[in-house]
mmCIF file of C-alpha atoms in Angstrom:
data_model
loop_
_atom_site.group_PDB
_atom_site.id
_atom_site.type_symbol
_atom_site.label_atom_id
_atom_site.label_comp_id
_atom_site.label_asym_id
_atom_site.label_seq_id
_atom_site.Cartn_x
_atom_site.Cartn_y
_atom_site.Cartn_z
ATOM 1 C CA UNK A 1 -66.683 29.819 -122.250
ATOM 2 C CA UNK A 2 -68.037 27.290 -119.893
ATOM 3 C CA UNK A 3 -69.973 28.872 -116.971
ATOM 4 C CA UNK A 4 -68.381 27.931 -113.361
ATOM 5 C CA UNK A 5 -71.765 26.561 -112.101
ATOM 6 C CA UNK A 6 -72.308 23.757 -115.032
ATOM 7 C CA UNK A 7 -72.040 20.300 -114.340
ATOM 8 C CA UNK A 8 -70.033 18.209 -116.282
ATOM 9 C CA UNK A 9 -69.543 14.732 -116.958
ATOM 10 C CA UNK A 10 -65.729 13.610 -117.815
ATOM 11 C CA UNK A 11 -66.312 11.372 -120.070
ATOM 12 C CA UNK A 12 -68.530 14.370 -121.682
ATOM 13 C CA UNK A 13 -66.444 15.578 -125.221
ATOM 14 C CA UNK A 14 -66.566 19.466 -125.733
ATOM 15 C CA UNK A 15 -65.643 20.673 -129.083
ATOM 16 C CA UNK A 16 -63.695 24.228 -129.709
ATOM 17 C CA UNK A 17 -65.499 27.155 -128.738
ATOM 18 C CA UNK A 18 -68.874 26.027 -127.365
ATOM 19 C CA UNK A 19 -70.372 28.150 -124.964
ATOM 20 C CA UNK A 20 -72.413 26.599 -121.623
ATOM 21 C CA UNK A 21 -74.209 28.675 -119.404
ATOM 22 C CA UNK A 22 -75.102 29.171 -115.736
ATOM 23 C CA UNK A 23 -76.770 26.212 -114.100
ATOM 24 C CA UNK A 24 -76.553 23.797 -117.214
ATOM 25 C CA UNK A 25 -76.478 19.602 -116.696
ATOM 26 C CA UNK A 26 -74.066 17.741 -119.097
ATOM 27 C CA UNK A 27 -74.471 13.994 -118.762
ATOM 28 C CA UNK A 28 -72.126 10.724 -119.577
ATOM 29 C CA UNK A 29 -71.053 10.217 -123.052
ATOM 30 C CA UNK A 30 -72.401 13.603 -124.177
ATOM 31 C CA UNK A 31 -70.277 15.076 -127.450
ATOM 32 C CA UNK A 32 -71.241 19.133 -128.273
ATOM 33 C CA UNK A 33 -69.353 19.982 -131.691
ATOM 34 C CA UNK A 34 -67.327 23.115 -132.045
ATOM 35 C CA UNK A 35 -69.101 26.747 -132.036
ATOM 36 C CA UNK A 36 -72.498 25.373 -130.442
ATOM 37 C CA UNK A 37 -74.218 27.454 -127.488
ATOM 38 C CA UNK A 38 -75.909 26.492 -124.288
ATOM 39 C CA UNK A 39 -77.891 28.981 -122.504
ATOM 40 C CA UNK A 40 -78.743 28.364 -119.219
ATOM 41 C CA UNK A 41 -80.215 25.484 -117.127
ATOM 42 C CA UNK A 42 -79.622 23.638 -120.461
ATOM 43 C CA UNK A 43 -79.842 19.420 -119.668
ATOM 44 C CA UNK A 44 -78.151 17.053 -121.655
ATOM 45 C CA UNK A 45 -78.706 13.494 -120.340
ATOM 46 C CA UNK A 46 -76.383 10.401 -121.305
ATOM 47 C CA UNK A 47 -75.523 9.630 -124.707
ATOM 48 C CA UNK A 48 -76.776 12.793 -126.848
ATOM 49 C CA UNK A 49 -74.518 13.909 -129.369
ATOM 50 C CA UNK A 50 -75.041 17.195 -130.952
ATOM 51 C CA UNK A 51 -73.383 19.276 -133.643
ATOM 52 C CA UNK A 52 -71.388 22.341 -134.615
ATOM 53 C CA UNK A 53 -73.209 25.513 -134.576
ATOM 54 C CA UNK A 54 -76.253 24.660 -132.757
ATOM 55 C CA UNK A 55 -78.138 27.225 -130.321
ATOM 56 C CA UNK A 56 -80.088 25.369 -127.083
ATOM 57 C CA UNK A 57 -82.091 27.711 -125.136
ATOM 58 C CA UNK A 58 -82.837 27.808 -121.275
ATOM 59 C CA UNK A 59 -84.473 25.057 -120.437
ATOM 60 C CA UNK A 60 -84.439 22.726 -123.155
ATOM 61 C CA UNK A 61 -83.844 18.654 -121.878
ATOM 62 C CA UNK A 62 -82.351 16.589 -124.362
ATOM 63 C CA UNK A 63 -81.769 13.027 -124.031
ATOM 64 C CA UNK A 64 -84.390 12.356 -121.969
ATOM 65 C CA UNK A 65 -84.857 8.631 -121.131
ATOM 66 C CA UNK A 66 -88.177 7.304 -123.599
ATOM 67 C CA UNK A 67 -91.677 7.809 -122.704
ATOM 68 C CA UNK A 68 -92.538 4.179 -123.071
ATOM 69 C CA UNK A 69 -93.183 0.687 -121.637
ATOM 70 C CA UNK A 70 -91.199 -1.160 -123.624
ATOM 71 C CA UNK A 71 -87.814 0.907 -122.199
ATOM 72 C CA UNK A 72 -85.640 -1.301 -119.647
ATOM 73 C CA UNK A 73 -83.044 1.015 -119.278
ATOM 74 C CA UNK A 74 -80.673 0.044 -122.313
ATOM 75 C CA UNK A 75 -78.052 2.137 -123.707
ATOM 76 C CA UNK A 76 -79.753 4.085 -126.755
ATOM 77 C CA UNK A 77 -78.651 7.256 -128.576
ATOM 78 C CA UNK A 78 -79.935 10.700 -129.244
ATOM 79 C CA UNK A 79 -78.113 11.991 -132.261
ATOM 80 C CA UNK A 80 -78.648 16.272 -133.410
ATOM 81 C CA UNK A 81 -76.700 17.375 -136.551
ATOM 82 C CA UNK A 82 -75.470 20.973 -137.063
ATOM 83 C CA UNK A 83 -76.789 24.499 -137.089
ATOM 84 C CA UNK A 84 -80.365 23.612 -135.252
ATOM 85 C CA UNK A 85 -81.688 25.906 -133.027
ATOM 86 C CA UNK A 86 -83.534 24.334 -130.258
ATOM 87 C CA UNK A 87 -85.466 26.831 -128.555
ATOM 88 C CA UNK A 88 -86.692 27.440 -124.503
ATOM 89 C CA UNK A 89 -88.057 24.139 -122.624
ATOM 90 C CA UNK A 90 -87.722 21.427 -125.425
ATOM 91 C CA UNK A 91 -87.918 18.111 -125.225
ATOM 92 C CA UNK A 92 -86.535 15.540 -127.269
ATOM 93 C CA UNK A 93 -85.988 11.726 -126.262
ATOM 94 C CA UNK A 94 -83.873 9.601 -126.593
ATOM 95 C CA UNK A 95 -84.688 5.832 -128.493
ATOM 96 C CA UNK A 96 -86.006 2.859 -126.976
ATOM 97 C CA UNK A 97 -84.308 -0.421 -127.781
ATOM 98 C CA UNK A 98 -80.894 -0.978 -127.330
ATOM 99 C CA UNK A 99 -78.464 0.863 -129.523
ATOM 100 C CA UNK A 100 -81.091 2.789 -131.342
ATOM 101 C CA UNK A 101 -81.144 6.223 -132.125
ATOM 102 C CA UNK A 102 -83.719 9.363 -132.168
ATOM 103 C CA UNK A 103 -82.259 11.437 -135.023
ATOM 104 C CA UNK A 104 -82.351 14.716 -135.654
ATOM 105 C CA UNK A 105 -81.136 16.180 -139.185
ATOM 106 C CA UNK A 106 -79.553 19.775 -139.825
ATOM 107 C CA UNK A 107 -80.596 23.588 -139.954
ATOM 108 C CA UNK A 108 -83.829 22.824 -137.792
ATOM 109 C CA UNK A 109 -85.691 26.123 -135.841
ATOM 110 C CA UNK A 110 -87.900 24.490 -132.865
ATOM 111 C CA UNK A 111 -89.629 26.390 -131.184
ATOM 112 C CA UNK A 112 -90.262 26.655 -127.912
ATOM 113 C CA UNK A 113 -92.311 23.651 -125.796
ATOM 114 C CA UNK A 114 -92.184 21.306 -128.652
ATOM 115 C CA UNK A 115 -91.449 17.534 -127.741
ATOM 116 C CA UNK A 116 -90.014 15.073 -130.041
ATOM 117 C CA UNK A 117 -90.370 11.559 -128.832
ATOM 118 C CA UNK A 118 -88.658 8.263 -128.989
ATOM 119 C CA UNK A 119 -87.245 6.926 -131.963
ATOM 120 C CA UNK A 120 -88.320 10.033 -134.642
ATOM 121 C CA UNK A 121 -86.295 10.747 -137.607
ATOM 122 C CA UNK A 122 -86.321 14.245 -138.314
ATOM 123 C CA UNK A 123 -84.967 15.625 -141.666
ATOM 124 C CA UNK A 124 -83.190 19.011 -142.465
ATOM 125 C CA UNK A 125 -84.580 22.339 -142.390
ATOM 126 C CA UNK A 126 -87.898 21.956 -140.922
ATOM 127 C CA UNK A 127 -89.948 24.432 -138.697
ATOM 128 C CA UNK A 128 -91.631 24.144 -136.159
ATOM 129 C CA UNK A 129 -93.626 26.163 -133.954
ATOM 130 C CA UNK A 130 -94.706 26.540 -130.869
ATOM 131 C CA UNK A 131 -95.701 23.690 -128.656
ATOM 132 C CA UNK A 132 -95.621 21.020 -131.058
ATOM 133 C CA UNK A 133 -96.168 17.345 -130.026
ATOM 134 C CA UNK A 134 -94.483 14.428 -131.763
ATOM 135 C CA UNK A 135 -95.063 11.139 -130.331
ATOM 136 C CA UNK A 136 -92.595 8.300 -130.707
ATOM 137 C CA UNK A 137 -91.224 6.746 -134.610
ATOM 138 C CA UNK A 138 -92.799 9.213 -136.468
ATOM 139 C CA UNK A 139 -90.774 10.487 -139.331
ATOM 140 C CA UNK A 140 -90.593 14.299 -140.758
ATOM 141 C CA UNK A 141 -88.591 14.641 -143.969
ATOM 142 C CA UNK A 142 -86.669 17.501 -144.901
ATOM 143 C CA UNK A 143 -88.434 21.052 -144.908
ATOM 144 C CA UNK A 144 -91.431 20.637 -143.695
ATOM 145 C CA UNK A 145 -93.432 23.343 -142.226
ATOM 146 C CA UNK A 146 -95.375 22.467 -138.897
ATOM 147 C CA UNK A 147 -97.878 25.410 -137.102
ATOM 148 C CA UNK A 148 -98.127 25.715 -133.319
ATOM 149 C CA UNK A 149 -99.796 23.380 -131.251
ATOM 150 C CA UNK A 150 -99.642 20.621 -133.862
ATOM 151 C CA UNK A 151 -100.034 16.834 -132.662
ATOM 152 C CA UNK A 152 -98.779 14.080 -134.302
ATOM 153 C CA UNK A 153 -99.677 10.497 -134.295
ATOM 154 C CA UNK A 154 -96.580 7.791 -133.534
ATOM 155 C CA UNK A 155 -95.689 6.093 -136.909
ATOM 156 C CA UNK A 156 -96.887 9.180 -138.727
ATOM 157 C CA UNK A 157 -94.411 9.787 -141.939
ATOM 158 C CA UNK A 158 -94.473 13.427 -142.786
ATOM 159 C CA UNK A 159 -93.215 14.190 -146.373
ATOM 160 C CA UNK A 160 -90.775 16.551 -147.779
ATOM 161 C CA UNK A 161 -92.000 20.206 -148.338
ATOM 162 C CA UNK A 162 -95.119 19.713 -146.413
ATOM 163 C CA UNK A 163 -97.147 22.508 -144.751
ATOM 164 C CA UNK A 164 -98.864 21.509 -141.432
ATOM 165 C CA UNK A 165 -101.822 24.112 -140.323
ATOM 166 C CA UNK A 166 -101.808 25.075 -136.671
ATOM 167 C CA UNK A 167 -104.005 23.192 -133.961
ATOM 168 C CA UNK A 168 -104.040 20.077 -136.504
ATOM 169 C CA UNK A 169 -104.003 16.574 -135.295
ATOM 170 C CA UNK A 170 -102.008 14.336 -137.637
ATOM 171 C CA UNK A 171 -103.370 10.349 -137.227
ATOM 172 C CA UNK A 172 -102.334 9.459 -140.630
ATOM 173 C CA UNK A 173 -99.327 10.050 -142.876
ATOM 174 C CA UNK A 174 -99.443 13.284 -144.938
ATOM 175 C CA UNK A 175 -97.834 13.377 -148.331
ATOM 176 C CA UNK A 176 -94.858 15.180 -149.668
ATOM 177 C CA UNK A 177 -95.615 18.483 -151.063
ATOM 178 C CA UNK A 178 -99.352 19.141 -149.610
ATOM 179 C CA UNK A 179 -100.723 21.258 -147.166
ATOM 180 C CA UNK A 180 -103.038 19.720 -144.943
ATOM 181 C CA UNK A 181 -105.015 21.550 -142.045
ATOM 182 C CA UNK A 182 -107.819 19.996 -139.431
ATOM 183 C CA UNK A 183 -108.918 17.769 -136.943
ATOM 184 C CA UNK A 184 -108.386 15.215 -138.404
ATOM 185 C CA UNK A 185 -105.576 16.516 -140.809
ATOM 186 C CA UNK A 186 -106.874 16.371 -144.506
ATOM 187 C CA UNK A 187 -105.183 17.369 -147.836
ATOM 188 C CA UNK A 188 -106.084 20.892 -148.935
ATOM 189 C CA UNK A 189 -103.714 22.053 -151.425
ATOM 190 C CA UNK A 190 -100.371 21.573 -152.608
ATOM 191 C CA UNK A 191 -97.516 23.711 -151.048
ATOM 192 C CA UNK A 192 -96.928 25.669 -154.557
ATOM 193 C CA UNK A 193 -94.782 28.720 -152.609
ATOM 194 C CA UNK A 194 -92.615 26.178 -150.935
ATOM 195 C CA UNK A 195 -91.899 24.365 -154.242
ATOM 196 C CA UNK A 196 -90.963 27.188 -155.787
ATOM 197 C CA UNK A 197 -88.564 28.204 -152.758
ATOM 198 C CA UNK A 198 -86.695 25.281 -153.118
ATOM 199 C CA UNK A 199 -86.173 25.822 -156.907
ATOM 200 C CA UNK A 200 -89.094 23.107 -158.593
ATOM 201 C CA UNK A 201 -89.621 24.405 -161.761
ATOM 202 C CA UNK A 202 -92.774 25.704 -163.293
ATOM 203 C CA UNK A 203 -93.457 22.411 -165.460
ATOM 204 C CA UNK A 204 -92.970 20.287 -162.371
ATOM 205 C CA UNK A 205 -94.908 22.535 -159.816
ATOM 206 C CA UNK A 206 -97.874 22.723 -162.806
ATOM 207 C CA UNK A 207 -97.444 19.065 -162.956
ATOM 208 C CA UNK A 208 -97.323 18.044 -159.611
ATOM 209 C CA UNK A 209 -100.960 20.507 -159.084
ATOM 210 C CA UNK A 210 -102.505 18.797 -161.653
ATOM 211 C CA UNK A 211 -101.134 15.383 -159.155
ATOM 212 C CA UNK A 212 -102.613 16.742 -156.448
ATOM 213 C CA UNK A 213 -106.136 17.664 -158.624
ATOM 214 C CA UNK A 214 -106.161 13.687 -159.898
ATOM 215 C CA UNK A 215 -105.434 12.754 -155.820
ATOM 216 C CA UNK A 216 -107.914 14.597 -153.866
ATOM 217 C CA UNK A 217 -110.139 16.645 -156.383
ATOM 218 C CA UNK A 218 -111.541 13.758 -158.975
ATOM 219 C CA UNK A 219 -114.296 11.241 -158.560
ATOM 220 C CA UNK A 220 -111.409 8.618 -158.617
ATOM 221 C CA UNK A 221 -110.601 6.122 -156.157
ATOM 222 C CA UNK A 222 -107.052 6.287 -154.993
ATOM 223 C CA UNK A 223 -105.556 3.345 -157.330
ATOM 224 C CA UNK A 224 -107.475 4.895 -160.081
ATOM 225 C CA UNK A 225 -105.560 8.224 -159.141
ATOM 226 C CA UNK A 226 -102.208 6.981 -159.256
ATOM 227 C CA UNK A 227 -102.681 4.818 -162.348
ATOM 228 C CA UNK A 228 -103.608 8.358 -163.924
ATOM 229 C CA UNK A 229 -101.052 10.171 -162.756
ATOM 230 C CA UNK A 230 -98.110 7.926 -163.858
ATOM 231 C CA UNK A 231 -99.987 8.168 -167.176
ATOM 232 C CA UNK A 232 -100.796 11.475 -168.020
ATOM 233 C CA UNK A 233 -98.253 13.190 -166.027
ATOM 234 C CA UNK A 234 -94.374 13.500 -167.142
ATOM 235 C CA UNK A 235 -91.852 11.532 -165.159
ATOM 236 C CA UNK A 236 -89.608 13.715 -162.644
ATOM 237 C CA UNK A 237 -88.024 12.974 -159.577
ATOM 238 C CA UNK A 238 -90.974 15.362 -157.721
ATOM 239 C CA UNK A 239 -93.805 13.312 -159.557
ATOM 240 C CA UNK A 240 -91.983 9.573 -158.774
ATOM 241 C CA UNK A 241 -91.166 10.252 -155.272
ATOM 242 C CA UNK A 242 -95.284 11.438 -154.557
ATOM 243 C CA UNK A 243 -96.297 8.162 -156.372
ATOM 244 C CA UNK A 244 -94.136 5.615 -153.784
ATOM 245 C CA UNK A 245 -94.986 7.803 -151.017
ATOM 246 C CA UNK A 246 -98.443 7.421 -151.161
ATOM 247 C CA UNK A 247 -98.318 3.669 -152.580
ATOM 248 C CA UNK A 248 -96.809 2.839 -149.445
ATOM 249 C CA UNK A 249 -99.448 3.787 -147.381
ATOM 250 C CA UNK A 250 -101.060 0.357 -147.717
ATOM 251 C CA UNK A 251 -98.276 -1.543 -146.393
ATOM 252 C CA UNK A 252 -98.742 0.007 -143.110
ATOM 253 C CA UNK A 253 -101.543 0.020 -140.779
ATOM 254 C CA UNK A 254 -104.603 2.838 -140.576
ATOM 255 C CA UNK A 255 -102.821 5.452 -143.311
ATOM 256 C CA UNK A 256 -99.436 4.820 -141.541
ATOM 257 C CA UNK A 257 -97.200 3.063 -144.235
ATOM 258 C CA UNK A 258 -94.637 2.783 -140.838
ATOM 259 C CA UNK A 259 -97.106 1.493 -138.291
ATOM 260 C CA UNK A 260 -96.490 -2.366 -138.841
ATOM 261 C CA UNK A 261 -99.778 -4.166 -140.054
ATOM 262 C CA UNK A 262 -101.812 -5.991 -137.200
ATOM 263 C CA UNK A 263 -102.317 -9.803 -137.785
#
């Protein structure tokens, strides 16, 4: 199952059944779980571990060393869960500062040319299209939706069930539920078919509209909004989650709640 032309390291662990193809690059420290394919010219630098079942197309270099001034060479982790497909000529870095870790969740489909930078933490079951661009410590939650050619600010927090327009550029963080389109990215609706998908019931999808009305649709200011919303809407895990989200916005810096404040 291992082509004769692949390089790889011995202190590289290969689980049962993986598959590596002609030409591919696997570095020190590397762990592939059981069942996972490599096609061709595939490069897996130092310390990347990924999961069972996972598909990496020709091309794709993971574990790259961090695009960023602050890296002095010290040992830090890319970590990929199970069942992702990473498709041709990825990119995806591994963290700066020692001992840190890009993450990458579960069930992912990236397309091909996307990069995902230094430090990201991305969730479970998200797509994303063609040529995306994540800079570093930007965070995608689980299920999110991004369209080709979609660039995203670093400390950008992305929440769960979003729906990303194509061509958008993301400078501040996007709530969970919403789809958002533009340059610059603004709120345009809430993501009613991928609520329902993931089994939200109709009283929570009616409620969590009615959210999104208050949010971006009323003459309210945004602290008005919310005070509204956890008044006159019922409580549910959906509504409560929204709420914090968006709350902790202000803790950050320019409508990044993980972009540290400036002094």
């Amino acid at each position: 199952m291992i082509h004769p032309t692949a390089v790889i390291d011995p202190t590289a662990h290969i689980g049962k059944d993986v598959q590596i193809g002609a030409y591919c690059v696997i570095g020190a420290e590397v762990s592939i779980g059981d069942g996972s394919q490599l096609r061709a010219h595939v490069v897996i630098e130092p310390y990347v571990t990924v999961g069972a079942g996972c598909e990496i197309f020709s091309g794709a270099v993971l574990g790259g060393i961090p695009q960023d001034r602050k890296f002095k060479g010290e040992k830090s982790f890319l970590i990929i869960g199970d069942n992702n497909v990473i498709r041709e000529h990825v990119t995806i870095h591994r963290a700066a500062g020692a001992g840190n870790e890009t993450r990458i969740g579960d069930g992912n489909q990236i397309m091909a040319y996307c990069h995902i930078g230094h430090n990201c933490i991305i969730g479970s079951g998200i797509t994303m299209a063609n040529m995306v661009g994540i800079a570093g410590h930007v965070e995608v939650e689980d299920r999110v939706v991004l369209g080709g050619i979609v660039g995203i600010h670093q400390f950008v927090r992305i929440g769960k069930l979003a729906m990303i327009g194509g061509y958008s550029k993301v400078v501040q963080d996007i709530p969970p539920f919403m789809m958002a389109d533009g340059r610059p990215c603004k709120i345009l609706d809430l993501n009613v078919i991928g609520l329902r998908r993931s089994g939200v019931s109709a009283h929570t999808r009616a409620d969590l509209k009615q959210a999104y009305k208050t949010l971006y649709r009323s003459s309210m200011n945004m602290s008005q909004a919310l005070e509204t919303i956890e008044t006159d809407i019922d409580e549910s895990p959906e509504r409560d989650y929204l709420l914090s989200f968006i709350r902790n916005i202000r803790f950050g810096s320019n409508g990044r709640q993980n972009d540290a404040a400036r002094s």
